[in-house]
Every structure is written in structure tokens, then in C-alpha cells.
Coordinates of C-alpha atoms in Angstrom, one line a residue:
M607 CA -24.7 -41.7 8.7
E608 CA -21.0 -42.1 9.4
H609 CA -19.5 -39.8 11.9
G610 CA -16.3 -39.3 14.0
L611 CA -13.3 -41.5 13.0
S612 CA -15.4 -43.4 10.5
R613 CA -15.8 -40.4 8.2
G614 CA -13.8 -40.4 5.0
L615 CA -11.7 -43.5 5.7
T616 CA -8.4 -43.9 4.0
N617 CA -8.8 -46.3 1.2
Y618 CA -6.8 -49.5 1.5
G619 CA -9.5 -51.7 -0.1
D620 CA -10.6 -52.9 3.3
R621 CA -12.9 -50.5 5.2
D622 CA -12.8 -52.4 8.5
F623 CA -9.0 -52.5 8.4
A624 CA -8.9 -48.7 7.7
L625 CA -11.1 -48.0 10.7
Y626 CA -9.1 -50.4 12.9
L627 CA -5.8 -48.7 11.8
R628 CA -7.2 -45.2 12.3
R629 CA -8.4 -46.1 15.8
S630 CA -5.0 -47.6 16.6
F631 CA -3.2 -44.4 15.7
A632 CA -5.7 -42.3 17.5
R633 CA -5.2 -44.4 20.6
S634 CA -1.5 -43.6 20.5
M635 CA -2.5 -40.0 21.3
G636 CA -4.0 -41.1 24.6
Y637 CA -7.7 -41.0 23.7
S638 CA -10.0 -43.5 25.3
T639 CA -12.5 -45.6 23.4
A640 CA -15.3 -43.5 24.9
S641 CA -13.8 -40.3 23.7
L642 CA -13.2 -41.6 20.2
A643 CA -16.9 -42.5 20.0
K644 CA -17.9 -38.9 20.3
P645 CA -18.6 -36.5 17.5
I646 CA -15.3 -34.9 16.4
V647 CA -15.1 -31.1 16.1
G648 CA -12.1 -29.9 14.1
I649 CA -10.7 -26.5 15.2
A650 CA -8.9 -24.8 12.4
D651 CA -6.0 -22.9 14.0
S652 CA -4.6 -20.0 11.9
G653 CA -2.1 -18.8 14.5
S654 CA 1.4 -18.0 13.4
G655 CA 4.5 -16.2 14.6
F656 CA 4.1 -14.0 11.5
N657 CA 0.6 -12.9 12.6
N658 CA 0.4 -10.5 15.5
C659 CA -3.4 -10.4 15.3
H660 CA -3.6 -14.0 16.3
R661 CA -1.1 -14.2 19.1
H662 CA -3.8 -14.9 21.7
F663 CA -5.0 -18.0 19.8
P664 CA -3.6 -20.6 22.2
E665 CA -5.8 -19.4 25.0
L666 CA -8.8 -18.8 22.7
I667 CA -8.5 -22.3 21.3
E668 CA -8.4 -23.8 24.8
A669 CA -11.8 -22.0 25.4
V670 CA -13.2 -23.6 22.2
K671 CA -12.0 -27.0 23.4
R672 CA -13.8 -26.5 26.7
G673 CA -17.0 -25.8 24.9
V674 CA -16.7 -28.8 22.6
L675 CA -16.0 -31.1 25.6
A676 CA -18.9 -29.7 27.7
A677 CA -21.3 -30.3 24.8
G678 CA -20.2 -33.9 24.4
G679 CA -17.8 -33.7 21.5
L680 CA -14.2 -34.4 21.0
P681 CA -12.1 -31.4 19.9
M682 CA -9.3 -31.9 17.4
V683 CA -7.1 -28.9 16.6
F684 CA -5.4 -28.7 13.2
P685 CA -3.2 -26.1 11.6
T686 CA -3.8 -24.2 8.4
I687 CA -2.0 -21.4 6.6
S688 CA -2.0 -18.1 8.4
L689 CA -2.1 -14.8 6.6
G690 CA -0.6 -11.9 8.6
E691 CA -1.6 -8.9 6.6
V692 CA 1.6 -6.8 6.8
F693 CA 4.1 -9.7 6.8
L694 CA 3.4 -11.1 3.3
S695 CA 4.9 -10.2 0.0
P696 CA 3.8 -9.2 -2.6
T697 CA 0.4 -9.0 -0.9
S698 CA -1.8 -11.1 1.4
L699 CA -4.6 -11.2 -1.2
M700 CA -2.5 -13.3 -3.4
F701 CA -2.4 -16.1 -0.8
R702 CA -6.1 -15.9 0.3
N703 CA -7.1 -18.5 -2.2
L704 CA -4.3 -20.8 -1.1
M705 CA -5.5 -20.6 2.5
A706 CA -9.1 -21.2 1.3
M707 CA -7.9 -24.3 -0.6
D708 CA -5.9 -25.5 2.5
T709 CA -8.9 -25.0 4.7
E710 CA -11.4 -26.6 2.4
E711 CA -9.2 -29.7 1.7
M712 CA -8.3 -30.2 5.4
I713 CA -12.0 -30.0 6.4
R714 CA -12.9 -32.5 3.7
A715 CA -10.0 -34.8 4.1
Q716 CA -9.9 -35.2 7.9
P717 CA -12.6 -37.0 9.9
M718 CA -14.5 -34.1 11.5
D719 CA -18.3 -33.8 12.0
A720 CA -18.2 -30.0 12.4
V721 CA -15.5 -27.4 12.4
V722 CA -14.7 -24.1 14.3
L723 CA -12.8 -21.7 12.1
V724 CA -10.6 -19.5 14.3
G725 CA -9.3 -16.5 12.3
G726 CA -9.3 -12.8 12.3
C727 CA -6.6 -11.0 10.2
D728 CA -7.9 -9.5 7.0
K729 CA -7.7 -12.4 4.6
T730 CA -8.1 -15.3 7.1
V731 CA -11.8 -14.9 7.7
P732 CA -12.8 -14.8 4.0
A733 CA -10.4 -17.6 3.2
Q734 CA -11.9 -19.8 6.0
L735 CA -15.5 -19.0 5.0
M736 CA -14.7 -19.7 1.3
G737 CA -13.2 -23.0 2.3
A738 CA -16.0 -23.9 4.7
V739 CA -18.8 -23.1 2.1
S740 CA -17.0 -25.3 -0.5
A741 CA -16.4 -28.2 2.0
N742 CA -20.0 -27.9 3.3
V743 CA -19.4 -29.5 6.7
P744 CA -21.2 -27.9 9.6
A745 CA -19.1 -24.9 10.4
I746 CA -18.9 -21.9 12.7
Q747 CA -16.5 -19.0 12.5
L748 CA -14.8 -17.6 15.6
V749 CA -13.1 -14.3 15.0
A750 CA -10.0 -13.0 16.8
G751 CA -11.6 -9.7 17.9
P752 CA -10.2 -6.2 17.6
M753 CA -7.3 -4.6 19.4
M754 CA -7.8 -2.2 22.2
T755 CA -6.8 1.4 21.6
G756 CA -3.8 3.0 23.5
P757 CA -3.2 6.5 24.8
W758 CA -0.6 8.9 23.4
R759 CA -0.3 12.5 24.6
G760 CA -3.9 12.7 25.6
E761 CA -5.2 11.0 22.4
R762 CA -6.5 7.5 21.7
L763 CA -4.6 5.7 19.0
G764 CA -5.6 2.6 17.2
A765 CA -4.3 0.7 14.2
C766 CA -4.5 1.5 11.5
T767 CA -6.4 4.7 10.5
D768 CA -4.3 6.6 13.0
C769 CA -1.2 4.9 11.5
R770 CA -2.1 6.5 8.1
R771 CA -3.1 9.8 9.6
Y772 CA 0.2 10.3 11.4
W773 CA 2.2 9.0 8.5
A774 CA 0.6 11.7 6.3
K775 CA 1.5 14.3 8.9
Y776 CA 5.0 13.0 9.0
R777 CA 5.3 13.2 5.2
A778 CA 3.9 16.8 5.4
G779 CA 6.6 17.7 7.9
E780 CA 4.1 18.2 10.7
V781 CA 5.5 15.3 12.9
S782 CA 9.1 14.9 13.9
D783 CA 11.3 11.8 13.5
D784 CA 11.2 11.3 17.3
D785 CA 7.5 11.6 17.4
I786 CA 6.8 9.2 14.6
E787 CA 9.0 6.6 16.3
E788 CA 7.1 7.1 19.6
I789 CA 3.7 6.8 17.8
E790 CA 4.9 3.6 16.1
G791 CA 5.1 2.0 19.5
R792 CA 1.6 3.2 20.5
L793 CA -0.6 2.2 17.5
A794 CA -0.9 -1.6 18.0
T795 CA -0.4 -2.6 21.6
T796 CA -2.6 -5.7 22.2
A797 CA -3.5 -8.9 20.4
G798 CA -6.3 -8.7 17.9
T799 CA -7.2 -7.1 14.6
C800 CA -7.2 -3.4 13.7
A801 CA -9.1 -1.3 16.2
V802 CA -11.2 0.5 13.5
M803 CA -13.7 -0.6 10.9
G804 CA -11.0 -1.9 8.6
T805 CA -11.2 -5.1 6.5
A806 CA -10.8 -7.5 9.5
S807 CA -13.6 -5.8 11.5
T808 CA -15.7 -5.5 8.4
M809 CA -15.4 -9.2 7.7
A810 CA -16.2 -10.1 11.3
S811 CA -19.3 -7.9 11.0
L812 CA -20.3 -9.5 7.7
A813 CA -19.8 -13.0 9.2
E814 CA -22.3 -12.1 11.9
A815 CA -24.7 -10.7 9.2
L816 CA -24.4 -13.9 7.2
G817 CA -25.2 -15.9 10.3
M818 CA -21.9 -17.7 10.4
I819 CA -20.7 -16.6 13.9
L820 CA -22.6 -16.5 17.1
P821 CA -24.8 -13.4 17.6
G822 CA -23.1 -10.6 19.4
T823 CA -19.5 -11.9 18.9
A824 CA -18.2 -9.8 16.0
A825 CA -17.0 -6.8 18.0
I826 CA -15.8 -8.3 21.3
P827 CA -12.2 -7.1 21.9
A828 CA -9.5 -9.8 21.5
V829 CA -8.3 -9.3 25.1
H830 CA -11.7 -9.2 26.8
A831 CA -12.8 -12.2 28.9
D832 CA -16.0 -12.2 26.8
R833 CA -13.9 -13.2 23.8
L834 CA -12.9 -16.4 25.7
R835 CA -16.6 -17.0 26.6
A836 CA -17.4 -16.6 22.9
G837 CA -14.8 -19.3 22.1
E838 CA -16.4 -21.7 24.6
A839 CA -19.9 -21.0 23.3
S840 CA -18.7 -21.5 19.7
G841 CA -17.2 -24.9 20.6
A842 CA -20.6 -26.0 22.1
A843 CA -22.4 -24.5 19.1
A844 CA -20.3 -26.6 16.7
V845 CA -21.5 -29.8 18.4
A846 CA -25.1 -28.6 18.1
L847 CA -24.5 -27.8 14.4
F848 CA -23.5 -31.4 13.9
R849 CA -26.6 -32.7 15.6
M850 CA -28.8 -30.3 13.6
K851 CA -27.0 -31.3 10.4
L852 CA -26.9 -27.6 9.7
T853 CA -24.5 -27.0 6.9
P854 CA -23.2 -23.7 5.3
D855 CA -25.2 -24.1 2.2
R856 CA -28.4 -23.5 4.3
I857 CA -26.9 -20.4 5.8
V858 CA -24.9 -18.6 3.1
T859 CA -27.8 -18.0 0.7
A860 CA -28.6 -15.2 -1.7
N861 CA -30.7 -13.5 0.9
A862 CA -28.1 -13.8 3.5
V863 CA -25.5 -12.3 1.2
E864 CA -27.8 -9.4 0.6
N865 CA -28.2 -8.9 4.3
A866 CA -24.4 -8.8 4.6
L867 CA -24.2 -6.2 1.8
R868 CA -26.7 -4.0 3.7
V869 CA -24.6 -4.3 6.8
L870 CA -21.4 -3.5 4.8
L871 CA -23.0 -0.3 3.5
A872 CA -24.4 0.7 6.9
I873 CA -21.1 0.4 8.8
G874 CA -19.1 2.3 6.2
G875 CA -17.1 -0.9 5.8
S876 CA -14.0 -1.8 3.9
T877 CA -13.9 -1.8 0.1
N878 CA -12.0 -5.1 0.3
A879 CA -15.2 -6.7 1.7
I880 CA -16.8 -6.4 -1.8
I881 CA -14.1 -8.7 -3.2
H882 CA -14.2 -11.1 -0.2
L883 CA -18.0 -11.3 0.0
T884 CA -18.2 -11.8 -3.8
A885 CA -15.7 -14.7 -3.4
I886 CA -17.6 -16.3 -0.5
A887 CA -20.9 -15.9 -2.3
G888 CA -19.4 -17.3 -5.4
R889 CA -18.5 -20.5 -3.6
A890 CA -22.2 -20.8 -2.8
G891 CA -23.3 -20.2 -6.4
V892 CA -24.5 -16.7 -5.6
D893 CA -23.5 -13.8 -7.9
I894 CA -23.1 -10.2 -6.6
D895 CA -24.1 -7.7 -9.2
L896 CA -22.4 -4.3 -8.7
N897 CA -25.5 -2.6 -10.2
R898 CA -27.5 -4.3 -7.4
L899 CA -24.9 -3.0 -4.9
N900 CA -25.8 0.6 -6.1
V901 CA -29.5 0.0 -5.6
L902 CA -28.9 -1.3 -2.0
S903 CA -26.4 1.6 -1.3
D904 CA -29.0 4.2 -2.3
T905 CA -31.5 2.7 0.2
T906 CA -29.1 1.9 3.1
P907 CA -28.0 4.7 5.5
V908 CA -24.6 4.8 7.2
I909 CA -25.4 4.5 10.9
V910 CA -22.1 3.5 12.5
D911 CA -19.7 6.3 13.6
L912 CA -16.4 4.5 13.5
K913 CA -13.0 5.3 12.0
P914 CA -12.1 5.7 9.2
T915 CA -15.5 7.2 8.3
G916 CA -16.3 8.5 11.9
Q917 CA -14.6 9.0 15.2
F918 CA -15.1 5.8 17.4
Y919 CA -13.3 2.4 17.6
M920 CA -14.4 -1.2 17.6
E921 CA -14.3 -1.4 21.4
D922 CA -16.8 1.4 21.4
L923 CA -19.1 -0.5 19.0
C924 CA -18.9 -3.5 21.3
A925 CA -20.0 -1.4 24.2
A926 CA -22.7 0.3 22.1
G927 CA -24.5 -2.9 21.3
G928 CA -22.4 -4.5 18.6
I929 CA -23.6 -5.7 15.2
G930 CA -26.8 -6.7 16.9
A931 CA -27.6 -3.0 17.3
V932 CA -26.9 -2.4 13.7
L933 CA -29.1 -5.3 12.6
R934 CA -32.0 -4.1 14.7
E935 CA -31.8 -0.6 13.1
L936 CA -31.7 -2.2 9.6
K937 CA -34.5 -4.7 10.4
P938 CA -37.0 -3.3 7.9
L939 CA -34.4 -3.8 5.1
L940 CA -33.3 -7.3 6.0
H941 CA -34.4 -10.8 5.0
L942 CA -35.4 -12.1 8.4
D943 CA -36.0 -15.7 7.4
C944 CA -32.3 -16.4 6.9
L945 CA -30.9 -19.2 9.2
T946 CA -27.9 -18.6 11.5
V947 CA -25.5 -21.0 13.1
T948 CA -27.7 -21.1 16.3
G949 CA -30.5 -22.8 14.2
E950 CA -32.6 -19.7 14.7
T951 CA -33.6 -17.3 11.9
L952 CA -32.3 -13.8 11.9
G953 CA -35.8 -12.6 12.7
E954 CA -35.9 -14.9 15.8
R955 CA -32.5 -13.6 16.9
L956 CA -33.5 -10.0 16.6
A957 CA -36.8 -10.5 18.4
G958 CA -34.8 -11.9 21.3
D959 CA -32.7 -8.7 21.3
D960 CA -35.7 -6.3 21.5
G961 CA -35.1 -3.6 24.1
A962 CA -31.3 -4.2 24.3
F963 CA -29.1 -1.2 24.9
I964 CA -27.8 0.9 22.0
D965 CA -25.4 3.8 22.5
R966 CA -26.7 6.4 20.0
A967 CA -23.4 8.2 19.8
V968 CA -21.9 5.1 18.1
V969 CA -24.9 3.5 16.4
R970 CA -27.4 6.0 15.1
R971 CA -31.1 5.5 14.5
H972 CA -31.8 4.5 10.9
D973 CA -33.9 7.7 10.4
E974 CA -31.2 9.9 11.9
P975 CA -28.1 8.5 10.1
I976 CA -24.6 9.8 9.7
E977 CA -25.1 9.6 5.9
P978 CA -28.5 9.0 4.2
V979 CA -26.9 6.6 1.7
G980 CA -24.5 3.6 1.9
G981 CA -20.7 3.9 2.3
L982 CA -19.8 2.2 -1.0
V983 CA -20.8 2.8 -4.6
A984 CA -19.9 1.2 -7.9
L985 CA -18.8 3.3 -10.8
F986 CA -19.1 2.3 -14.5
G987 CA -18.0 3.9 -17.8
S988 CA -15.4 3.9 -20.5
L989 CA -12.6 3.6 -17.9
A990 CA -14.3 0.9 -15.9
P991 CA -16.6 -1.2 -18.1
R992 CA -17.0 -3.9 -15.5
G993 CA -17.0 -1.5 -12.6
A994 CA -14.9 0.2 -10.0
I995 CA -15.5 0.9 -6.3
L996 CA -15.5 4.2 -4.3
K997 CA -15.8 4.4 -0.6
R998 CA -17.9 7.6 -0.6
S999 CA -18.3 7.7 3.1
A1000 CA -14.6 8.2 3.6
A1001 CA -14.1 10.6 0.7
D1002 CA -14.3 14.4 0.1
K1003 CA -17.7 15.1 -1.4
R1004 CA -16.2 18.3 -3.0
L1005 CA -14.3 16.0 -5.4
F1006 CA -17.3 13.9 -6.4
E1007 CA -18.4 15.6 -9.6
R1008 CA -15.5 17.0 -11.6
E1009 CA -13.0 16.5 -14.5
G1010 CA -9.3 16.1 -13.9
R1011 CA -6.1 15.8 -15.8
A1012 CA -4.5 12.4 -15.5
V1013 CA -1.1 12.1 -13.9
V1014 CA -0.2 8.5 -14.7
F1015 CA 2.1 6.1 -12.8
T1016 CA 2.7 2.9 -14.8
S1017 CA 3.6 0.7 -11.9
L1018 CA 4.3 0.7 -8.1
E1019 CA 8.0 1.2 -8.9
D1020 CA 7.2 4.2 -11.0
L1021 CA 5.0 5.6 -8.2
A1022 CA 7.7 5.1 -5.6
A1023 CA 10.4 6.7 -7.8
R1024 CA 8.4 9.9 -8.8
I1025 CA 5.7 10.6 -6.2
D1026 CA 8.0 13.0 -4.1
D1027 CA 10.0 14.4 -7.1
P1028 CA 9.8 18.2 -6.8
A1029 CA 9.7 18.3 -10.6
L1030 CA 6.5 16.1 -10.8
D1031 CA 3.9 17.9 -12.9
V1032 CA 0.9 17.7 -10.6
T1033 CA -1.6 20.0 -9.1
P1034 CA -4.3 19.4 -6.4
D1035 CA -7.0 19.3 -9.1
D1036 CA -5.3 16.5 -11.1
F1037 CA -6.4 12.8 -11.0
M1038 CA -3.6 10.5 -10.0
V1039 CA -3.8 7.2 -12.0
L1040 CA -1.9 4.0 -11.0
Q1041 CA -1.7 1.2 -13.6
N1042 CA -0.6 -2.4 -13.4
A1043 CA -1.6 -3.1 -9.7
G1044 CA -4.5 -5.4 -10.3
P1045 CA -4.9 -9.2 -9.7
N1046 CA -2.9 -10.2 -12.8
S1047 CA -0.1 -7.8 -12.3
P1048 CA 3.3 -8.8 -10.7
S1049 CA 2.2 -7.0 -7.5
G1050 CA -0.9 -9.2 -7.1
M1051 CA -3.4 -6.4 -6.3
P1052 CA -1.9 -4.8 -3.2
E1053 CA -3.4 -2.1 -1.0
A1054 CA -1.6 0.5 -3.0
G1055 CA -4.7 2.4 -4.3
Y1056 CA -4.3 4.8 -1.5
L1057 CA -1.7 6.7 -3.4
P1058 CA 0.2 9.1 -1.1
I1059 CA -0.3 12.8 -1.8
P1060 CA 2.8 14.0 -3.7
G1061 CA 5.3 15.4 -1.2
K1062 CA 5.3 18.9 -2.5
L1063 CA 1.5 19.1 -2.3
A1064 CA 1.3 17.4 1.2
R1065 CA 3.7 20.0 2.5
A1066 CA 1.5 22.7 1.0
G1067 CA -1.5 21.4 3.0
V1068 CA -3.3 19.2 0.4
K1069 CA -5.2 16.4 2.2
D1070 CA -7.1 14.7 -0.5
M1071 CA -7.0 14.2 -4.3
V1072 CA -8.9 11.9 -6.7
R1073 CA -6.9 8.7 -7.1
I1074 CA -7.8 5.9 -9.6
S1075 CA -6.3 2.4 -9.9
D1076 CA -6.9 -1.3 -10.3
A1077 CA -5.4 -1.9 -6.9
R1078 CA -7.1 -2.2 -3.5
M1079 CA -6.8 0.0 -0.4
S1080 CA -6.8 -0.9 3.3
G1081 CA -10.2 -0.7 5.0
T1082 CA -8.5 1.6 7.5
A1083 CA -7.7 4.2 4.8
Y1084 CA -9.8 7.2 3.6
G1085 CA -9.9 9.7 0.8
T1086 CA -11.4 10.0 -2.7
V1087 CA -9.9 6.8 -4.0
V1088 CA -11.4 4.8 -6.9
L1089 CA -10.4 1.1 -6.7
H1090 CA -10.8 -2.3 -8.3
T1091 CA -11.1 -0.8 -11.8
A1092 CA -12.0 -3.7 -14.1
P1093 CA -10.8 -5.0 -16.5
E1094 CA -7.4 -4.2 -15.0
A1095 CA -4.5 -2.6 -16.9
A1096 CA -2.3 -5.8 -17.0
L1097 CA -5.0 -7.4 -19.1
G1098 CA -5.3 -4.4 -21.4
G1099 CA -8.3 -2.8 -19.8
P1100 CA -9.0 0.8 -20.6
L1101 CA -7.0 1.8 -17.5
A1102 CA -3.9 0.6 -19.4
L1103 CA -4.5 3.2 -22.2
V1104 CA -4.6 6.3 -20.0
Q1105 CA -1.7 8.8 -20.6
D1106 CA -0.5 11.9 -18.9
G1107 CA -2.7 14.8 -19.7
D1108 CA -5.9 12.8 -20.6
M1109 CA -9.1 14.2 -19.1
V1110 CA -11.0 11.9 -16.9
E1111 CA -14.6 12.5 -15.6
L1112 CA -15.7 11.4 -12.1
D1113 CA -19.4 11.6 -11.6
V1114 CA -20.4 9.9 -8.4
A1115 CA -24.0 10.9 -8.6
G1116 CA -24.2 9.5 -12.1
R1117 CA -22.1 6.4 -11.2
R1118 CA -19.7 7.3 -14.0
L1119 CA -16.0 7.0 -14.5
H1120 CA -15.2 8.2 -18.1
L1121 CA -12.0 8.6 -20.1
E1122 CA -12.6 11.4 -22.5
L1123 CA -11.1 10.0 -25.6
S1124 CA -12.6 9.2 -28.9
D1125 CA -13.2 5.6 -30.0
A1126 CA -10.6 6.1 -32.7
E1127 CA -8.0 7.2 -30.3
L1128 CA -8.8 4.4 -27.9
A1129 CA -8.5 1.9 -30.8
K1130 CA -5.2 3.4 -31.8
R1131 CA -3.8 3.1 -28.3
R1132 CA -5.1 -0.4 -27.9
A1133 CA -3.4 -1.6 -31.1
A1134 CA -0.1 -0.1 -29.8
W1135 CA -0.5 -1.6 -26.3
T1136 CA 1.8 -4.4 -25.2
P1137 CA 1.2 -6.4 -22.0
P1138 CA 3.6 -5.9 -19.2
K1139 CA 6.4 -8.5 -19.0
L1140 CA 5.6 -10.9 -16.3
P1141 CA 8.3 -13.0 -14.5
Q1142 CA 8.4 -16.7 -15.2
E1143 CA 6.5 -18.2 -12.4
R1144 CA 6.4 -21.7 -10.8
G1145 CA 4.3 -23.4 -8.1
Y1146 CA 1.5 -21.5 -6.5
A1147 CA 2.4 -18.2 -8.3
K1148 CA 1.9 -19.9 -11.6
L1149 CA -1.4 -21.4 -10.6
Y1150 CA -2.5 -18.0 -9.4
V1151 CA -1.6 -16.2 -12.6
E1152 CA -3.3 -18.8 -14.8
H1153 CA -6.6 -19.0 -12.9
V1154 CA -7.3 -15.8 -11.0
L1155 CA -10.5 -13.9 -11.8
Q1156 CA -11.0 -10.1 -11.9
A1157 CA -12.1 -7.9 -9.0
D1158 CA -15.8 -8.0 -9.9
R1159 CA -15.6 -11.8 -9.7
G1160 CA -14.0 -11.8 -6.2
V1161 CA -10.4 -12.5 -7.3
D1162 CA -11.1 -16.2 -6.7
F1163 CA -9.8 -19.0 -8.9
D1164 CA -12.0 -19.9 -11.9
F1165 CA -12.0 -23.6 -10.9
L1166 CA -13.3 -23.0 -7.4
V1167 CA -16.4 -21.0 -8.1
G1168 CA -19.9 -22.5 -7.7
H1169 CA -21.8 -25.1 -5.7
S1170 CA -20.8 -28.1 -7.7
G1171 CA -17.2 -27.4 -8.0
H1172 CA -17.4 -27.2 -11.8
A1173 CA -15.0 -24.5 -13.1
V1174 CA -16.5 -21.3 -14.5
P1175 CA -15.4 -20.2 -18.0
R1176 CA -12.0 -18.5 -18.0
E1177 CA -12.2 -14.8 -18.7
S1178 CA -11.1 -13.7 -22.1
H1179 CA -8.0 -11.5 -21.7

């Protein structure tokens, strides 16, 4: 089988000439003939000046190169798009598929025998895994690792649950201008991803559960020497993957995806992970059924005590035993025959971990959980025919079974204009509803589902309210927030038909989200509904609008889903 520089030769109509020419240009970079004969390991570098999470990548990639060289391979670093979560407009999710396409095509087009995917910030890991599954070259993920926490007036602070907590205090008048400026400089003080179980840490955890990163590496802090050792080991593992011919299609299977769902539920992970895992699985031809998610959630306890659903941080999880400790506690619920990037099965990996230390303050026993059921649940009903997601582990259970009067915001602009208006007709018992913030909206499904408590209610001490939207929320956020409502408002889903004063029923126990309107009234409103006016797009934005799928399909592009690369049918709008 062709390997190294002879893979995927440029077509000039003369194969020998193409190889001769490629070797000539490679020699111009100072490589010896002996080096060029080795297996080539590509290293996908998603570092960027617009990505604070990845600022330690130069040193980390040097460690990967050491591992590749020591194992007898030749490392070749190549750049890809980088997605710095807070530096992108309108939202990073819109560009996840672009990064996935970039990653897939560069893996396929360039002559590499295996690839190390170096990423971390929220959308980079799913984008890289999506691209790697589609390219199906031996691949291993190496995550950035989480930030360390920092002290402030005797308290530990970490991005970004504490960001949101103190911003809410600031809006409520409990924190001064000087204090919030000082806090701003204490929240994110090292390289790495958010210090809590946000989306980045959740996706790192799921990558380990899927078997796509080395065991025990999901939670190592970014600035710890062990992170560099993980980089070196990942480089060596990539060479071994090539020699084993172990490709992602043998690792990312239906059973591995179910293992990842179990871990997602047990760690109280980010709601965004449902979208990302659905997209990764979709590339492997595996469907995630939200009804199946509910079955798994009802039989998977929350056992990790991390913010935003608990009190600890990712550095504590690392010291407590990491995701390996979580997997051992979930062992009776997992498919143990799934392969990992080491060539071992999950069962073999866990057998080797028997007796390892677990800090029970951070990772509870499965029979002594923090919550007896999983962190996420899917809701269905007349307001969400294709489902919506609630992070029940981060919500106020007193709000789980009730009816509320809808207070509707028709767009993000409407929300910003009116949320702090003293004249806003809203009470703590109302349900705030945000429309036109889904995948097909001009905003591109931002993390806006965590609607702020209206200013006058925040100042009165209100901490939580039911909030419903077709948007997402940060994995670092908390509250009784219903997200990903599908079909979305911009496509005329039932969410688009809600008006101020309508009564909405939330029944978490019954998995129900119901708009209390007659069929006749719904039909009348649907006939009068007109789609929001979208800007005339070009380039990638045009491609996105024309091909993006709904939240329950992972917000991937219709032409990228599936093993064979054949397009799935476009959704009827």
C-alpha cells in the first residue's frame, strides 16, 4: 500500500514524474532521503492569534513532533482554520462546518499516513473529529486542556461559569464597576479551555469516551507538564495507528457513540455536545435518536461534581482520576468491546485501571450519585415536534412542572432593546421565549438561549426563570433553559407562532413542551406567518444557509452526512 510521499500524488499524467517532483520540492525543505522514506504524520495546527485557548500550541506541537520522531515517523505540521469561541461573529457554530471541511480536505489531499488533530476550543474538537471521520485516515485527537483557576479575594475563579455568575450579580447591582473590572482580569489567566465542564471540556471528555484520544488525557490542564507528555505520547500513537491500519470508522461506531452519550449524561456536560456528537456520529452513518437519549438519561446518574452543575473545576477532575474514573464507575452501562486509538478495547483499558485512585468528593460512586438521573433530557410536544433540550442538572427543579405566560422576543435585537426596560410586562412566573435564533436565522444559532433575567427582576432577587428558544447556550451556563427547539422559528416551526400572553406547559417528568393553542388557532397563525427577511448572502454564508440541517440533525451540512459521502435529503422547510 502506498504511504508517505507516494500517497495521493498530484496528477500530471505521469506517476513517476509526480513522485520525483514531490520529492524534489520536499528536499528543498532540508529533509534527507531517509527521512522522506518514513511514514508521514500530519499534525493539524489550529492555533491562532484570535484563539486564547490555543496560545500554548507551539510548545505542545513540538512535543507531538518528538513523539512522532521517536516512533520512527516524520512529522509534518499544517495549519487549519481556528475557531476562537468569543472572537467570532455572528457565532462560532456557523464556522464549525467550514473548519470540518478544511480539516477533512487537507487530511485527504496531503500525503499523510496518520494525523494528530490538535484542538481544544469549543467548536475545534468537533470540527476536527467530523473531518477525521469523513477522511478516514488513521487519526488521534490531542486536546488543549483546561485553564487553571485563579484566586480573587479568597475565592477560586474560572472561566466561564464564574464569568456568568458575577455578571448576573453586576446586573443585579450587587457588584460595583471597579469590582467587575477586577474580576474580568482574574477569570481567564492561563492558556487552555474553560476551567469548568463547559463545551470544550465536555467534548474532550467525549473524545476520550469515543476512544479518539489517549486514555487519561482529557482533563490534564493546559499548562501542566503532563499535557506535553500527552502530546509526545499522541505523536508516537499516531505512528502506531498507521502501522495497525486503525482508522476512525473502526472506532467511532454506534456503540462508541452510546458510550459517549452515557459519559455526557454522567458528567452533567454541555447541551452543545448533543449537537456536536450528533454531527460526528452522522459522519460515521450513526443516527442519534433523542428518544434514546431520554432512555439513557433515565438510567445514567450524574456522578461528577463540577461547575456549572457542581462546585469543582477541571483541574480537580484531573487530580481525582479524570475521565478514566468516570468510565470505571459507568462500566456496567458501557459497551466494553469498543476499540480505542491505542488498539485496545475500552474493557481492556479499564481493566488496566483497576484500583486507580478516585477522589470521591469529585467523582461519586455510581450508587451514591449527585443526581440519580442524567444531566440532559429531550422534550417533545406541540412547541417542539422534533425535540428540544433541557440541562436539568443545572436547572431549578421547582420550575420543572408548571404553566407560564409567554413573554416573547422576536429576535436578539428585540431582546437587547427590551430586556431591561422597566415597562416590560414580565413576572418571575412567566416563560421568556426567544424566536429566530436557530441555525437558519441571521444570527446562526448563537449561545443566546441563556436569556438574562430582566433587569427589574434581577434587582429584586430573581435568580432563575423558564427560558425557551431555538438558540444554544454555553456549556458553562446554568438555569432552567430550554434550547434547540426544532423546527426553528426561522423555518416556521411552532416557536414562530408563539405570541405574548400564550400559555406554555413545561413538564420535565413527562418530557413535554406544549403550546396551549387549538389546532384552528395554530393554523390561522401559520397562514399569516411570513418568514424573516434574510440578508442576501454570498460565499460561505450562502452555502451555510442553503445546506444547514436542524439542531436534531447536528447542524451539519446535508451533503456531508453519512459514510459514503452521499448527500442526505434536504429538509422540507
